[in-house]
Amino acid sequence: MNWLTGSIRNKIMAMTSVSILLTLAILATVNYRTMVKTMDTRLIDSEMPAIVGNIVAEIDNKILRSAAGLSV
């Protein structure tokens, strides 16, 4: 990723979207730990890798789109 090019607005938007997505990932992790304490862990353990994978893929997508200068 070349952060030397692009407008300041694009950089701010990219960093904001990354920050929001990281916050959502942290909240999902906290929510997951709460669910593990209160629910059947077999169901959660089977679904959690897909949920985390989707969050990571979304973060990667946002970073790549913002680095390419596309709208996020």
Coordinates of N, CA and C in Angstrom, one line a residue, residues 2-62:
N2 N 0.6 2.1 -0.9 CA 1.4 3.4 -1.0 C 0.6 4.5 -0.3
W3 N 1.0 4.8 0.9 CA 0.2 5.9 1.6 C 0.7 7.3 1.3
L4 N 1.7 7.4 0.4 CA 2.3 8.7 0.0 C 1.4 9.4 -1.0
T5 N 0.6 8.6 -1.7 CA -0.3 9.2 -2.7 C -1.7 9.3 -2.2
G6 N -2.6 10.0 -2.8 CA -3.9 10.1 -2.4 C -4.2 11.4 -1.5
S7 N -5.4 11.8 -1.5 CA -5.7 13.0 -0.8 C -5.8 12.7 0.7
I8 N -5.7 13.8 1.5 CA -5.8 13.6 3.0 C -7.2 13.1 3.3
R9 N -8.2 13.5 2.6 CA -9.6 13.0 2.8 C -9.7 11.5 2.7
N10 N -9.1 11.0 1.7 CA -9.1 9.5 1.5 C -8.3 8.8 2.6
K11 N -7.2 9.4 3.1 CA -6.5 8.8 4.2 C -7.3 8.8 5.4
I12 N -8.0 9.9 5.7 CA -8.8 10.0 6.9 C -9.9 9.0 6.8
M13 N -10.6 8.9 5.7 CA -11.7 8.0 5.5 C -11.2 6.5 5.7
A14 N -10.0 6.2 5.2 CA -9.5 4.8 5.3 C -9.2 4.5 6.7
M15 N -8.5 5.4 7.4 CA -8.2 5.2 8.8 C -9.5 5.1 9.7
T16 N -10.5 5.9 9.4 CA -11.7 5.9 10.1 C -12.4 4.5 9.9
S17 N -12.5 4.1 8.7 CA -13.2 2.8 8.5 C -12.4 1.6 9.1
V18 N -11.1 1.7 9.1 CA -10.3 0.6 9.7 C -10.5 0.7 11.2
S19 N -10.6 1.9 11.8 CA -10.8 2.0 13.2 C -12.2 1.4 13.6
I20 N -13.2 1.8 12.8 CA -14.5 1.3 13.1 C -14.6 -0.3 13.0
L21 N -14.0 -0.8 12.0 CA -14.0 -2.3 11.8 C -13.2 -3.0 12.9
L22 N -12.1 -2.4 13.3 CA -11.3 -3.0 14.5 C -12.2 -2.9 15.7
T23 N -12.9 -1.8 15.9 CA -13.7 -1.7 17.1 C -14.8 -2.8 17.1
L24 N -15.4 -3.0 15.9 CA -16.4 -4.0 15.8 C -15.9 -5.4 16.0
A25 N -14.6 -5.7 15.6 CA -14.0 -6.9 15.8 C -13.8 -7.2 17.3
I26 N -13.3 -6.1 18.0 CA -13.1 -6.2 19.5 C -14.5 -6.5 20.2
L27 N -15.5 -5.8 19.8 CA -16.8 -6.0 20.4 C -17.3 -7.4 20.1
A28 N -17.1 -7.9 18.9 CA -17.5 -9.3 18.6 C -16.8 -10.3 19.5
T29 N -15.5 -10.0 19.7 CA -14.7 -10.9 20.6 C -15.3 -10.9 22.0
V30 N -15.5 -9.7 22.5 CA -16.1 -9.6 23.9 C -17.5 -10.3 23.9
N31 N -18.3 -10.1 22.9 CA -19.6 -10.7 22.9 C -19.4 -12.2 22.8
Y32 N -18.5 -12.7 22.1 CA -18.2 -14.1 21.9 C -17.9 -14.7 23.3
R33 N -17.0 -14.0 24.0 CA -16.6 -14.5 25.4 C -17.8 -14.6 26.3
T34 N -18.6 -13.6 26.2 CA -19.8 -13.6 27.0 C -20.8 -14.7 26.7
M35 N -20.9 -15.0 25.4 CA -21.8 -16.1 24.9 C -21.2 -17.4 25.4
V36 N -19.9 -17.6 25.4 CA -19.3 -18.8 25.8 C -19.6 -19.1 27.2
K37 N -19.7 -18.1 28.1 CA -20.0 -18.3 29.5 C -21.4 -18.7 29.7
T38 N -22.3 -18.3 28.8 CA -23.8 -18.4 29.1 C -24.5 -19.4 28.2
M39 N -23.9 -19.9 27.1 CA -24.6 -20.7 26.1 C -23.8 -22.0 25.9
D40 N -24.4 -22.8 25.1 CA -23.7 -24.1 24.7 C -22.5 -23.7 23.8
T41 N -21.4 -24.2 24.1 CA -20.2 -23.8 23.4 C -20.0 -24.5 22.1
R42 N -20.6 -25.6 21.9 CA -20.5 -26.4 20.6 C -21.0 -25.6 19.5
L43 N -22.1 -25.0 19.6 CA -22.7 -24.2 18.5 C -21.9 -22.9 18.2
I44 N -21.4 -22.3 19.3 CA -20.6 -21.1 19.1 C -19.3 -21.4 18.5
D45 N -18.6 -22.5 18.9 CA -17.3 -22.8 18.4 C -17.4 -23.2 16.9
S46 N -18.5 -23.7 16.5 CA -18.7 -24.1 15.1 C -18.9 -22.8 14.2
E47 N -19.5 -21.8 14.8 CA -19.8 -20.6 14.0 C -18.8 -19.5 14.1
M48 N -18.0 -19.4 15.2 CA -17.1 -18.3 15.4 C -16.0 -18.2 14.4
P49 N -15.4 -19.3 13.9 CA -14.4 -19.0 12.9 C -14.9 -18.3 11.6
A50 N -16.1 -18.7 11.3 CA -16.7 -18.0 10.1 C -17.0 -16.5 10.4
I51 N -17.4 -16.2 11.6 CA -17.7 -14.8 12.0 C -16.4 -14.0 11.9
V52 N -15.4 -14.5 12.6 CA -14.1 -13.8 12.6 C -13.5 -13.7 11.2
G53 N -13.6 -14.8 10.4 CA -13.2 -14.7 9.0 C -13.8 -13.7 8.2
N54 N -15.1 -13.5 8.4 CA -15.9 -12.4 7.7 C -15.4 -11.1 8.2
I55 N -15.2 -10.9 9.4 CA -14.7 -9.6 9.9 C -13.3 -9.2 9.4
V56 N -12.4 -10.2 9.4 CA -11.1 -10.0 8.8 C -11.1 -9.7 7.3
A57 N -12.0 -10.5 6.6 CA -12.1 -10.2 5.2 C -12.6 -8.8 4.9
E58 N -13.6 -8.4 5.7 CA -14.2 -7.0 5.5 C -13.1 -6.0 5.8
I59 N -12.3 -6.2 6.8 CA -11.2 -5.2 7.1 C -10.2 -5.2 5.9
D60 N -9.8 -6.3 5.4 CA -8.9 -6.4 4.3 C -9.5 -5.7 3.1
N61 N -10.8 -6.0 2.8 CA -11.4 -5.3 1.7 C -11.4 -3.8 1.8
K62 N -11.7 -3.3 3.0 CA -11.8 -1.8 3.2 C -10.4 -1.3 3.0

